[in-house]
mmCIF file of C-alpha atoms and ligand atoms in Angstrom:
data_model
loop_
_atom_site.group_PDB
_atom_site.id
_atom_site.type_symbol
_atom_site.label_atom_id
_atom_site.label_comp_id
_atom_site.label_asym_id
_atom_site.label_seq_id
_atom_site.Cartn_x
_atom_site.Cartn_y
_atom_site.Cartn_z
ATOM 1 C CA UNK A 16 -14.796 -191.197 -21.238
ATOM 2 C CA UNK A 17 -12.565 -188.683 -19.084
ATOM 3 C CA UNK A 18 -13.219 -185.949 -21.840
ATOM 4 C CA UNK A 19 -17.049 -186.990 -22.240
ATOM 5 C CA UNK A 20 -17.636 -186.109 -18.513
ATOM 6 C CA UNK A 21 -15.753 -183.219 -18.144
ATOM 7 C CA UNK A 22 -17.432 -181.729 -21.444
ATOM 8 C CA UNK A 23 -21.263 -182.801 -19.531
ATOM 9 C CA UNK A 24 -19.300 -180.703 -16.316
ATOM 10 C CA UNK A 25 -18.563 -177.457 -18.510
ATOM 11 C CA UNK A 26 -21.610 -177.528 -21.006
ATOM 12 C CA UNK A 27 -23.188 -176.450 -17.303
ATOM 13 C CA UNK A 28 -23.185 -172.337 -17.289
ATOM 14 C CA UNK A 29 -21.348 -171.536 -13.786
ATOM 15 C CA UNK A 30 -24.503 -170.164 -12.012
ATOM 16 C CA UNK A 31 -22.617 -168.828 -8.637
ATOM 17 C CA UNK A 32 -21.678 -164.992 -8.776
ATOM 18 C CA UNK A 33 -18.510 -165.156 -10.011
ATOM 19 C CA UNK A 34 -19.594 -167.396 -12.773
ATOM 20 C CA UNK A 35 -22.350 -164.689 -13.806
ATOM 21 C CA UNK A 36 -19.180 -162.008 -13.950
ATOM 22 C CA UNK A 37 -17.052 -163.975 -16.053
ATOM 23 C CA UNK A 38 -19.230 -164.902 -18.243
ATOM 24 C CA UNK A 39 -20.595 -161.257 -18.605
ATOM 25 C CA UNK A 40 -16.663 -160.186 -19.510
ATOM 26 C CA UNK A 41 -16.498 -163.163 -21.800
ATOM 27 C CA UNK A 42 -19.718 -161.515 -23.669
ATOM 28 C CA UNK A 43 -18.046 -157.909 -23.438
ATOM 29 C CA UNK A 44 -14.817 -159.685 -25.201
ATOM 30 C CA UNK A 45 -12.693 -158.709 -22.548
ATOM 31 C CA UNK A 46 -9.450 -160.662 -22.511
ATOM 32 C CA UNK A 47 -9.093 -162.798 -18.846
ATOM 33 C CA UNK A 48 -5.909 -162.637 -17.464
ATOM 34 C CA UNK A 49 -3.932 -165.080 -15.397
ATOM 35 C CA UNK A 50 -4.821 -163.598 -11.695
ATOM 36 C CA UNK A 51 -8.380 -163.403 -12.569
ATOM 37 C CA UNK A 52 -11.148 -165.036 -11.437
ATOM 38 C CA UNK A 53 -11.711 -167.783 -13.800
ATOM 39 C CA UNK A 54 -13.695 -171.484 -13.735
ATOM 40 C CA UNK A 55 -11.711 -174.338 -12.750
ATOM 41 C CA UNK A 56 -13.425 -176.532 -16.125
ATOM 42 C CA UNK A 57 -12.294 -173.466 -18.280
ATOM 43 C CA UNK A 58 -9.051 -173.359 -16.492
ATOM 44 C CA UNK A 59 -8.505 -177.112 -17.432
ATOM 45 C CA UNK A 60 -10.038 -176.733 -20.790
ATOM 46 C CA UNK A 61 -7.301 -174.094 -21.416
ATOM 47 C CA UNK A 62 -4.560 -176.125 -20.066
ATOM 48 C CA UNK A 63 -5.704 -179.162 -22.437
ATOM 49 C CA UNK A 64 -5.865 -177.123 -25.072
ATOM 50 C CA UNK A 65 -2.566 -174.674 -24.753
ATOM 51 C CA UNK A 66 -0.281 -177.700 -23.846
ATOM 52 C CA UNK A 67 -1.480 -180.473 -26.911
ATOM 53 C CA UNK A 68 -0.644 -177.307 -29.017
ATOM 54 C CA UNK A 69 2.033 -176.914 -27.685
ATOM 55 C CA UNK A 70 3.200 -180.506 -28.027
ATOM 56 C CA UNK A 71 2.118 -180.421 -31.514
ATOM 57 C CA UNK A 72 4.494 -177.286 -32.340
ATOM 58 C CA UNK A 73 7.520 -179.409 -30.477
ATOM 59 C CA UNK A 74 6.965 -183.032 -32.396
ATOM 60 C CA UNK A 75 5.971 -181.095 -35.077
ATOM 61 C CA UNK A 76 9.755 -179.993 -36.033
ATOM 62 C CA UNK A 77 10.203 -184.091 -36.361
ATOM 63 C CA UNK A 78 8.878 -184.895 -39.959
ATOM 64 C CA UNK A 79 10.301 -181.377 -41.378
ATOM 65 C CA UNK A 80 13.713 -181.992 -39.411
ATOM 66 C CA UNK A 81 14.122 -185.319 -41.178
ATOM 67 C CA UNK A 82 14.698 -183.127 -44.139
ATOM 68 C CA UNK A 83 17.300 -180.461 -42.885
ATOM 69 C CA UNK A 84 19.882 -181.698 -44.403
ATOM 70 C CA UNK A 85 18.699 -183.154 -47.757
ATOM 71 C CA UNK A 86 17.218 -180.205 -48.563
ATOM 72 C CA UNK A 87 17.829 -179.550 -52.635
ATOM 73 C CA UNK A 88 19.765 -176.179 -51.948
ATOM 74 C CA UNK A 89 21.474 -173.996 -49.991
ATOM 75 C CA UNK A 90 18.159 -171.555 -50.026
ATOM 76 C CA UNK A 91 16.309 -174.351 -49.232
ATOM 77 C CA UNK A 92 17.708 -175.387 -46.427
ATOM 78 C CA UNK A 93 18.677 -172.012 -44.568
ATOM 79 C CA UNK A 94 14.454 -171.672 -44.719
ATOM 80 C CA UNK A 95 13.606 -175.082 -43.896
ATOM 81 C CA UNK A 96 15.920 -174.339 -40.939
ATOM 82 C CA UNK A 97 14.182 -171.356 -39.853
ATOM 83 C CA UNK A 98 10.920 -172.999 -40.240
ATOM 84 C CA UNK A 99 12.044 -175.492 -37.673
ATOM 85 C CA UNK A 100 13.435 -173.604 -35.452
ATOM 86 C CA UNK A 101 10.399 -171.268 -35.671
ATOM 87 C CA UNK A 102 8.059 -174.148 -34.492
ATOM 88 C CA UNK A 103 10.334 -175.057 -31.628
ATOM 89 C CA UNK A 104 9.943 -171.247 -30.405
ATOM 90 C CA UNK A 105 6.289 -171.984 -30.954
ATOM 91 C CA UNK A 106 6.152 -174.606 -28.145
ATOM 92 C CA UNK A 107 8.264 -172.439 -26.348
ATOM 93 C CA UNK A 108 5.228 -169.490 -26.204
ATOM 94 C CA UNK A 109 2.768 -171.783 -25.675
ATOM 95 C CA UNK A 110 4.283 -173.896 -22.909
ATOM 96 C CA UNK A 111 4.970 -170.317 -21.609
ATOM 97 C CA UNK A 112 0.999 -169.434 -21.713
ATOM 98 C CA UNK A 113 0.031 -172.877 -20.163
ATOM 99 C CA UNK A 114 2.358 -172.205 -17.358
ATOM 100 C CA UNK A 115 0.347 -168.895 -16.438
ATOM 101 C CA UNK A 116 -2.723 -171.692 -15.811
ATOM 102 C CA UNK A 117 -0.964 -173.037 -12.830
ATOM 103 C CA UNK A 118 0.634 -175.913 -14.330
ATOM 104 C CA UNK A 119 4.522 -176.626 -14.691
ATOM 105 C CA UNK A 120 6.610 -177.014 -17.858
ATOM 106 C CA UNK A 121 7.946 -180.194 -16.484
ATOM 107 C CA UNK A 122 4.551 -181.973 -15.961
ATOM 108 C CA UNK A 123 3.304 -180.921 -19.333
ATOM 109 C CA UNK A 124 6.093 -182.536 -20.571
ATOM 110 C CA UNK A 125 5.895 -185.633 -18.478
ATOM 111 C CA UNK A 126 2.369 -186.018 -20.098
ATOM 112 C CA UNK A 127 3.963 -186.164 -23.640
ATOM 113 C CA UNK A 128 6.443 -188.176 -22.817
ATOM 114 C CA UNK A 129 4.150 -191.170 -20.941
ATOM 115 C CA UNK A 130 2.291 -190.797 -23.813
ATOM 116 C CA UNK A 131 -0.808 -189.509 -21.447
ATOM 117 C CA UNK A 132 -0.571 -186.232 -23.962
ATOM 118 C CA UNK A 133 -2.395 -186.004 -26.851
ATOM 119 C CA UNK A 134 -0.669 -183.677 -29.920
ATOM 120 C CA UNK A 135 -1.675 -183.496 -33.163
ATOM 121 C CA UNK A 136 -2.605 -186.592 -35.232
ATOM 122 C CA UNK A 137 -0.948 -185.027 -38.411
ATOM 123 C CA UNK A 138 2.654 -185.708 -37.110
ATOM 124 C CA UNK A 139 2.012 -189.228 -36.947
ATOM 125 C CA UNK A 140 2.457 -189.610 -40.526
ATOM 126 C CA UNK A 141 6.067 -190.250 -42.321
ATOM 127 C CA UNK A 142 7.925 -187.744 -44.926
ATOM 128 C CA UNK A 143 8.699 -189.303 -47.867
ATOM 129 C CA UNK A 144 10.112 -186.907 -50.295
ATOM 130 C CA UNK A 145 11.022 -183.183 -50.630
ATOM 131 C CA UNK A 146 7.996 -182.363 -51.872
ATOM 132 C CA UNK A 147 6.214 -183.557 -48.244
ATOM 133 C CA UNK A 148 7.869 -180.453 -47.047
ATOM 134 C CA UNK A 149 6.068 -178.841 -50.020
ATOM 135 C CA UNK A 150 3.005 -180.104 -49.006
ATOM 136 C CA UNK A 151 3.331 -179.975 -44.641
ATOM 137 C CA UNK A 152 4.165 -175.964 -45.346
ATOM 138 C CA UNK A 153 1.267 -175.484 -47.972
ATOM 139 C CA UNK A 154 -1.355 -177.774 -46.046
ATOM 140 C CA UNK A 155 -0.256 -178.231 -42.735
ATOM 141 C CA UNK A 156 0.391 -174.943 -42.110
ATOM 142 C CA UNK A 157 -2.325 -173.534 -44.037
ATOM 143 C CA UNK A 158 -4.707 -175.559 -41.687
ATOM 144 C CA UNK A 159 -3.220 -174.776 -38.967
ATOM 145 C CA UNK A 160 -3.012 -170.407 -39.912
ATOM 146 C CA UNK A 161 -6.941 -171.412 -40.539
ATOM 147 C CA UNK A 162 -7.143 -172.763 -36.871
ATOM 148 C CA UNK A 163 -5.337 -169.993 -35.368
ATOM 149 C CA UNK A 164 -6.370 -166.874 -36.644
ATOM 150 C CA UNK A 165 -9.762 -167.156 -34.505
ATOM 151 C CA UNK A 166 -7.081 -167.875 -31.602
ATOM 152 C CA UNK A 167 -5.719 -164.474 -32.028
ATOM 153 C CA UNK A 168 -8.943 -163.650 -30.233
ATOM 154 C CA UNK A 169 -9.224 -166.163 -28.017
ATOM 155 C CA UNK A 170 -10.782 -165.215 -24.313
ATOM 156 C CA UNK A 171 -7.740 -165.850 -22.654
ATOM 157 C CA UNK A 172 -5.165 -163.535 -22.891
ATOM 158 C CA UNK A 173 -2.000 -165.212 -22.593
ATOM 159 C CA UNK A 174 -2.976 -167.554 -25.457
ATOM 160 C CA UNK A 175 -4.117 -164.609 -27.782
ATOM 161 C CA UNK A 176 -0.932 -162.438 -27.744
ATOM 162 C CA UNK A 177 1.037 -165.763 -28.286
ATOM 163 C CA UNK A 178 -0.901 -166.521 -31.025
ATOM 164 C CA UNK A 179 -0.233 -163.219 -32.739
ATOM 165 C CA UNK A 180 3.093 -163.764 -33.199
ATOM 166 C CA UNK A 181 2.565 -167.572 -34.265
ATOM 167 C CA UNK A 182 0.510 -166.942 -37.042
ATOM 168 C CA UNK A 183 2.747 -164.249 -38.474
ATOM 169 C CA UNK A 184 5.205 -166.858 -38.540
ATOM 170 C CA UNK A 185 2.538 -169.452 -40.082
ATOM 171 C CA UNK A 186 1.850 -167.504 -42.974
ATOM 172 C CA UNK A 187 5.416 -167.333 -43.903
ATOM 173 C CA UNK A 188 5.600 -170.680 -43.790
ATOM 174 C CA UNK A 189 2.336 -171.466 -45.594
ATOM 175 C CA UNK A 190 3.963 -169.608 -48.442
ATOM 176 C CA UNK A 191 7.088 -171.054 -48.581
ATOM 177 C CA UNK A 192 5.656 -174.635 -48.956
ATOM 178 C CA UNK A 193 3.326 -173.086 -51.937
ATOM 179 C CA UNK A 194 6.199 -171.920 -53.387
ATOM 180 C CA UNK A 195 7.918 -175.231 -52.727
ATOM 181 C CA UNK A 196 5.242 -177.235 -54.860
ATOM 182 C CA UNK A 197 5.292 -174.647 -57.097
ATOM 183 C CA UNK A 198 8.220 -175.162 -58.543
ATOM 184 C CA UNK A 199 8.204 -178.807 -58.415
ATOM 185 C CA UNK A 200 4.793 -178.511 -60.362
ATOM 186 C CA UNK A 201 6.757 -176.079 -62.648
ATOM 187 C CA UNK A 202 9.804 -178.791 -62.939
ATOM 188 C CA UNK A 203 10.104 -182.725 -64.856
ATOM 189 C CA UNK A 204 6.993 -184.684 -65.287
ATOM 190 C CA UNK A 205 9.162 -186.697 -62.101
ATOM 191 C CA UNK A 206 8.823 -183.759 -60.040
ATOM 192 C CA UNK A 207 5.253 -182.840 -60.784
ATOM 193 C CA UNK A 208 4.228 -186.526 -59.621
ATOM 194 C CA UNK A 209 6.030 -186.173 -56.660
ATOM 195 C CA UNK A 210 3.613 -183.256 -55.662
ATOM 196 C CA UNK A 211 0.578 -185.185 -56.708
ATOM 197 C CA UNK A 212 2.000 -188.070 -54.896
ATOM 198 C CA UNK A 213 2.455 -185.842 -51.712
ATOM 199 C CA UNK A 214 -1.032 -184.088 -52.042
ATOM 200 C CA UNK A 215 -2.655 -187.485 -52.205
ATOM 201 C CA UNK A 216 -1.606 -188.826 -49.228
ATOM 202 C CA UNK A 217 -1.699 -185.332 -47.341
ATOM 203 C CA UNK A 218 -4.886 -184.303 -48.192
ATOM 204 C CA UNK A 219 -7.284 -186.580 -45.547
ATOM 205 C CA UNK A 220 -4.839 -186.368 -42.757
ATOM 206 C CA UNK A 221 -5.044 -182.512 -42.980
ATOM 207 C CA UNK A 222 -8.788 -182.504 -43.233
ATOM 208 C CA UNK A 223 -8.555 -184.330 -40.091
ATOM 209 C CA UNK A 224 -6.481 -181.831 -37.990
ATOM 210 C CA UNK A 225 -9.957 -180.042 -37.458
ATOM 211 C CA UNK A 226 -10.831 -182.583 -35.325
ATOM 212 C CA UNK A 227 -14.015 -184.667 -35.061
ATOM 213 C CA UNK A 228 -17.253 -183.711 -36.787
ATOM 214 C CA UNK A 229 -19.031 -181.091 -34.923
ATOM 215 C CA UNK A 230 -21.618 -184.017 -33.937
ATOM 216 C CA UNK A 231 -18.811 -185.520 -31.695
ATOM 217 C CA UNK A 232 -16.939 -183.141 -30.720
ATOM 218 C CA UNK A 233 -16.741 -183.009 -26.874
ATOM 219 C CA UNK A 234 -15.604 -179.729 -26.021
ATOM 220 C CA UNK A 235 -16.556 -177.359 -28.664
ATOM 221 C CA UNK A 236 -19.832 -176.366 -26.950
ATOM 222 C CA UNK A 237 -18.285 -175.422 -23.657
ATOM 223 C CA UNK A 238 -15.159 -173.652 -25.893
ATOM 224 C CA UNK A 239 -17.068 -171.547 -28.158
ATOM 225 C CA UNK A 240 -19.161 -170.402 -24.996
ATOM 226 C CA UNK A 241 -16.033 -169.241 -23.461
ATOM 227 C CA UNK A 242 -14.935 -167.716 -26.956
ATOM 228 C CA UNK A 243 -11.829 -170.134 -26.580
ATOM 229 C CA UNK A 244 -13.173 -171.485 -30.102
ATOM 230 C CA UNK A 245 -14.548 -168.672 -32.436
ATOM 231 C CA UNK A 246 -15.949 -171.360 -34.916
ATOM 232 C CA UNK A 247 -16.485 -175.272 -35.059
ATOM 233 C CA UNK A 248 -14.324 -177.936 -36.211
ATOM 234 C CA UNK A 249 -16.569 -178.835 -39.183
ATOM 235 C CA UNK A 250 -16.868 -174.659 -40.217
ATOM 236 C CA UNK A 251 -12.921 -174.542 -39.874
ATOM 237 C CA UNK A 252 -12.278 -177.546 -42.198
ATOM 238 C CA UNK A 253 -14.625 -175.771 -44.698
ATOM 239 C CA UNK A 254 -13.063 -173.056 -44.857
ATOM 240 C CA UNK A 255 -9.721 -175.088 -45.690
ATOM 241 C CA UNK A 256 -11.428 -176.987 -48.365
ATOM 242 C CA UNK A 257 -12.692 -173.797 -49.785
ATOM 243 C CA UNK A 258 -9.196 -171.878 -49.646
ATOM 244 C CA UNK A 259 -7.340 -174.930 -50.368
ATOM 245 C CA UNK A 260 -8.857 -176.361 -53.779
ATOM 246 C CA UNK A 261 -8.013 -173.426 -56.141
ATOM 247 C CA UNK A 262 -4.689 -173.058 -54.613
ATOM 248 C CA UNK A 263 -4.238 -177.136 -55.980
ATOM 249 C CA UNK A 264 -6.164 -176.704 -59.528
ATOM 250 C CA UNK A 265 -3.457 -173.658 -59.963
ATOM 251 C CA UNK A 266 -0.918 -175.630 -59.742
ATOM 252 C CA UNK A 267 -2.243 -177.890 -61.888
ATOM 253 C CA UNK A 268 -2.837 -180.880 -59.367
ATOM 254 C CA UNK A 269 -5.837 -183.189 -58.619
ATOM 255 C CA UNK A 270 -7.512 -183.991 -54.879
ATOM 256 C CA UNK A 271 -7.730 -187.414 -53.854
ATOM 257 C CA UNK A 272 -11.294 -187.093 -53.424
ATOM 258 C CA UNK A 273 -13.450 -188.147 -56.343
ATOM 259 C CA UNK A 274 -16.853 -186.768 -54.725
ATOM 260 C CA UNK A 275 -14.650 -183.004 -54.442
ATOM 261 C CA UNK A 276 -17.304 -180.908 -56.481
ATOM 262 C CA UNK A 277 -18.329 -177.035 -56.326
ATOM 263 C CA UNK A 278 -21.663 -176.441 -55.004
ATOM 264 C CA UNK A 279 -22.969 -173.164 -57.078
ATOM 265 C CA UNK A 280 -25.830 -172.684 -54.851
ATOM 266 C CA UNK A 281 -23.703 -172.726 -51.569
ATOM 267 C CA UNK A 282 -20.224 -171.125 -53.275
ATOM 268 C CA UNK A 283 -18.258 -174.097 -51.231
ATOM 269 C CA UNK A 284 -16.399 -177.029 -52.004
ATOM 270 C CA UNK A 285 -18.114 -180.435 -51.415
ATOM 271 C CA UNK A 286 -15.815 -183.256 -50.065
ATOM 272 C CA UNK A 287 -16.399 -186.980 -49.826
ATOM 273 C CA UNK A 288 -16.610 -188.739 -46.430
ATOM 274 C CA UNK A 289 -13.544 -188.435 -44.271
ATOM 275 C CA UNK A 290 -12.060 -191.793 -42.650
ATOM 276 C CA UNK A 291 -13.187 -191.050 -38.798
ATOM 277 C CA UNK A 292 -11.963 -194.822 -38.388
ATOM 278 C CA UNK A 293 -8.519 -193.536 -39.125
ATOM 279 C CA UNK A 294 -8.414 -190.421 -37.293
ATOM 280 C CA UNK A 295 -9.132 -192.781 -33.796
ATOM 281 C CA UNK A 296 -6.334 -195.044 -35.305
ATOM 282 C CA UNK A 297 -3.952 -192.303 -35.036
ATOM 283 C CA UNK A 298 -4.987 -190.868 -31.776
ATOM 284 C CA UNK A 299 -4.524 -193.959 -30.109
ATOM 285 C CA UNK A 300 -1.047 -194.430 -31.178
ATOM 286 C CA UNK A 301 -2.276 -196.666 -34.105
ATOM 287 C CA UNK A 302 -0.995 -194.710 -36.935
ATOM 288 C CA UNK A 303 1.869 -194.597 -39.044
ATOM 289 C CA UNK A 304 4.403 -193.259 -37.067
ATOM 290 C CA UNK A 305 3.259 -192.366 -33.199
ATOM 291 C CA UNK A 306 5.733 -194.488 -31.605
ATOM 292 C CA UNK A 307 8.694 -193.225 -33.429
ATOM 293 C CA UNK A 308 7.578 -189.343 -32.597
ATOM 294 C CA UNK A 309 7.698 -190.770 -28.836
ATOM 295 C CA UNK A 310 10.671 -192.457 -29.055
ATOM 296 C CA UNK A 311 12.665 -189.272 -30.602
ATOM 297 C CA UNK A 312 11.142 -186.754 -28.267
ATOM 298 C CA UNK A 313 12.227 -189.343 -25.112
ATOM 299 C CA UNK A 314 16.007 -189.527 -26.771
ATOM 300 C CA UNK A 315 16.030 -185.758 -26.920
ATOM 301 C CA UNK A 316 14.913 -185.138 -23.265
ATOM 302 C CA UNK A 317 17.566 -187.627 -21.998
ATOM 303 C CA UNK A 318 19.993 -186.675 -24.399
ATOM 304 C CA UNK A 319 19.531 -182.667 -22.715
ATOM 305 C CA UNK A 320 19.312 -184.134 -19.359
ATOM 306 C CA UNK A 321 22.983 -182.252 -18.951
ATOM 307 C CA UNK A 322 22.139 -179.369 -19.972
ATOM 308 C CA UNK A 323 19.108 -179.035 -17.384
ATOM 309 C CA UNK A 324 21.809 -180.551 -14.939
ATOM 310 C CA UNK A 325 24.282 -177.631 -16.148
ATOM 311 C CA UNK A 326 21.943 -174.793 -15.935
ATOM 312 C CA UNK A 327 20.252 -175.470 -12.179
ATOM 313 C CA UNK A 328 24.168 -175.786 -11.279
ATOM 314 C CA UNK A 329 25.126 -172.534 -12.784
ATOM 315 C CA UNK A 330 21.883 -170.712 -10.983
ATOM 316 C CA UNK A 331 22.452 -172.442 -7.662
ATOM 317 C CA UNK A 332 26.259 -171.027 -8.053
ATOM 318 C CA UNK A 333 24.980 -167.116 -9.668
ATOM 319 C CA UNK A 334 22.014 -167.710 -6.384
ATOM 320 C CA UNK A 335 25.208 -168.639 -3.269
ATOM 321 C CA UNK A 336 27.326 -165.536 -5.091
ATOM 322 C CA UNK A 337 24.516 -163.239 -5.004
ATOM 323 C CA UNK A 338 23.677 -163.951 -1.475
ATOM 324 C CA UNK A 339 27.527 -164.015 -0.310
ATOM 325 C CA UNK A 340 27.759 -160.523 -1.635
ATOM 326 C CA UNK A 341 25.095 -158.792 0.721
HETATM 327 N N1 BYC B 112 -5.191 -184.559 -33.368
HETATM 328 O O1 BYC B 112 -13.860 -182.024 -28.626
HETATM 329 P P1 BYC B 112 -12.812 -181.847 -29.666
HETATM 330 C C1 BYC B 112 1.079 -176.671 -36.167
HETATM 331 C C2 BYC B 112 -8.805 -184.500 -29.760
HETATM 332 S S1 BYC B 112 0.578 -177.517 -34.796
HETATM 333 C C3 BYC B 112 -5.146 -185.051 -32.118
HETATM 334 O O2 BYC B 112 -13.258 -181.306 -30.962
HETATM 335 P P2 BYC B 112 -11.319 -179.435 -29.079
HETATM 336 C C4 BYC B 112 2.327 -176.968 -36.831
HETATM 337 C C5 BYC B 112 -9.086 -183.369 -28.793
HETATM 338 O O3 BYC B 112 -7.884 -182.885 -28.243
HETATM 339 C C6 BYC B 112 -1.179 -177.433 -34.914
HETATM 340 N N2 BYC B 112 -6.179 -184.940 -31.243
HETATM 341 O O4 BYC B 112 -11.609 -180.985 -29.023
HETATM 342 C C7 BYC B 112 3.432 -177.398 -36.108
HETATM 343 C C8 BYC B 112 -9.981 -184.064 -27.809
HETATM 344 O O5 BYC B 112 -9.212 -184.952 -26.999
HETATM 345 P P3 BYC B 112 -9.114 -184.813 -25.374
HETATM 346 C C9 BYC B 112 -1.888 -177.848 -33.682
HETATM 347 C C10 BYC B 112 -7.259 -184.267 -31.676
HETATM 348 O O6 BYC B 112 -10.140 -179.190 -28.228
HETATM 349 C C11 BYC B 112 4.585 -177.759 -36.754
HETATM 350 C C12 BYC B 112 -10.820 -184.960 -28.702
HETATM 351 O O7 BYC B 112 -10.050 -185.182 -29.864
HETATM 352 N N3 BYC B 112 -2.990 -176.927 -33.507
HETATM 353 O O8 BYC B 112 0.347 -175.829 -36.539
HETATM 354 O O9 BYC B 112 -12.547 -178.627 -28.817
HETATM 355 C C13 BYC B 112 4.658 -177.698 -38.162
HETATM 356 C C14 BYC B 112 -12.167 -184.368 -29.058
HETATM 357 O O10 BYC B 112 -12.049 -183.227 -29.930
HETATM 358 C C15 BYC B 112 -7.350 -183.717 -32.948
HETATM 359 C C16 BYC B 112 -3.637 -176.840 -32.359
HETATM 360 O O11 BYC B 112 -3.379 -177.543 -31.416
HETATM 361 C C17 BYC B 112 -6.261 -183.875 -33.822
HETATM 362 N N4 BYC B 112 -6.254 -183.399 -35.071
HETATM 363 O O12 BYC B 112 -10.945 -179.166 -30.624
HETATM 364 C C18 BYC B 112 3.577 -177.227 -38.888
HETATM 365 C C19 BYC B 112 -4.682 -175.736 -32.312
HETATM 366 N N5 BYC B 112 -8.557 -183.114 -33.076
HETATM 367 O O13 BYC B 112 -8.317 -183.568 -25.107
HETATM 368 C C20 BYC B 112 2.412 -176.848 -38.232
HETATM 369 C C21 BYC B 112 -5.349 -175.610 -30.974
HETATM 370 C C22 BYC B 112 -9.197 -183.301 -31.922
HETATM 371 O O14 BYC B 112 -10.497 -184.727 -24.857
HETATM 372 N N6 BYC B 112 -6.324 -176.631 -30.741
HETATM 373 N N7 BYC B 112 -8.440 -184.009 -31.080
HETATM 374 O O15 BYC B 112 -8.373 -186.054 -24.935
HETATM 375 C C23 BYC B 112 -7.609 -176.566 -31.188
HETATM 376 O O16 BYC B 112 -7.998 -175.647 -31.881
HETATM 377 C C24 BYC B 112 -8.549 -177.644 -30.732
HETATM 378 O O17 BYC B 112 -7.973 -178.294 -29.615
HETATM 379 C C25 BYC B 112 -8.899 -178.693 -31.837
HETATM 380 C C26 BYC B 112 -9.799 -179.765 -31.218
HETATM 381 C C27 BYC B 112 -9.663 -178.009 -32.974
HETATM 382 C C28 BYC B 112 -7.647 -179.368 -32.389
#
């Protein structure tokens, strides 16, 4: 309801001078910058936005972590490692860029932690077996690198230039998951059917990481005017299905969608019906594993309570030295 109103609030073109202006240097594709001028719905639209990515980066590094260290080899695990850590820097940038809004690190994280915050609904789901990491670096991230590219030239600046660096990262770790399932489609009839296995029940979820159908999406009107969104959730997942189903045939694997077909006329992929019953499952901590993601990230911020403690000690101490000295 929250979200319906405030989308009816922004879908309203600011019509007071400085509305006119920003607009205009939205249109010109000039990047906004934190001490500009800026409207207080895009300013929260932003914050939304920056933070649930951000959360999604941090209890993102949960299903993949689970799989540190039964990773089949040494290789395997040094980049399954970096991957990790690489998402948790992720969440680092981005809490970074919603902090430039106005907002502090330690309410944003408050929000996740009540559980007032979404993130995104694909880390509710469990890991089962190696090839899941396969099939999170192939699909997950492949969605995500479609997501974010158009981010790169988002309106606001702070988000942009963090988003550079994220989807260098991204692509790396697209690949390595291609190459995971790769081999494993390369390996023992056991191993093949453990990427099928993983596809199948990856497949929907990802499609759903777009987001709702363009018809019910609340914010995308007011986002694309303010070139925060570049294209809609229903052109994004497109794109995905497009990019996405040769990559699977290669490897010799079948989608989970018996209506999948190629459209000549169009040069796109048709897909069946997604599960939108689902998808509202999940993001109201319905789905498979939502309260275990909250319960981990909770243990971790108590279980680093010290080392908060530790570090406003040793800056009150470097602060008192500092100011004895002069
Ligand atoms: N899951 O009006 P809509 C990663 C919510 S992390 C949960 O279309 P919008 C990675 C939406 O927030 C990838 N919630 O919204 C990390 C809104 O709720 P509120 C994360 C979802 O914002 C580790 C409501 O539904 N990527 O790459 O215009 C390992 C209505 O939706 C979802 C980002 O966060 C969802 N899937 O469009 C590997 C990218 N979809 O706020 C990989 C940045 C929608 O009104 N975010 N909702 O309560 C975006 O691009 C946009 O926010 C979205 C949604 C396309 C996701």
């Amino acid at each position: 309801m929250y979200s319906q109103a405030l989308n009816a609030q922004t879908a309203v073109a600011d019509a007071s001078p400085e509305g006119v202006r920003f607009q205009a240097r939205v249109e010109a594709e000039d990047r906004i910058e934190p001490n500009d001028w800026m409207p207080e719905a895009y300013r929260r639209t932003l914050i939304r936005q920056i933070s649930q990515h951000a959360h999604s980066e941090i209890v993102g590094m949960l299903p993949e972590g689970n799989w540190i260290t039964r990773a089949p080899t040494l290789r395997r695990k040094a980049a399954l490692l970096a991957k990790v850590q690489d998402e948790g820097g992720h969440g680092l940038y981005l809490y970074a860029a919603a902090e430039t809004l106005g907002v502090s690190r330690e309410e944003l994280v408050d929000q996740l932690l009540t559980g007032r915050a979404k993130y995104s609904s694909i880390f509710n789901y469990p890991t089962l077996s190696w090839a899941d990491i396969g099939a999170i670096g192939w699909l997950v991230d492949g969605a995500a690198i479609m997501n974010q590219i158009p981010l790169c030239r988002c309106s606001y600046g702070p988000y942009a230039r963090a988003m550079i660096r994220i989807c260098r990262e991204e692509s790396f770790h697209q690949r390595q998951g291609y190459e995971i399932m790769l081999t494993l489609c390369r390996g023992t009839p056991e191993q093949k059917s453990m990427a099928q296995d993983a596809l199948n029940r990856w497949w929907w979820p990802c499609l759903m990481m777009f987001g709702p159908p363009d018809s019910q999406s609340q914010h995308s009107d007011a986002s694309m005017r303010w070139k925060i969104k570049r294209f809609s959730n229903d052109g994004l997942r497109q794109k995905f299905v497009d990019a996405s189903v040769p990559q699977g045939h290669y490897l010799g694997l079948t989608f989970p969608d018996p209506e999948l077909r190629f459209d000549a006329a169009t040069g796109h992929w048709i897909f069946g019906e997604i599960d939108w019953t689902e998808f509202r499952r999940v993001l109201a901590g319905e789905g498979p594993c939502n309260r275990e993601r909250l319960a981990a990230r909770r243990k971790a911020h108590e279980d680093g309570a010290w080392v908060r403690e530790a570090a406003l000690a040793h800056a009150a101490k470097r602060c008192a030295s500092v100011r004895a000295a002069a």
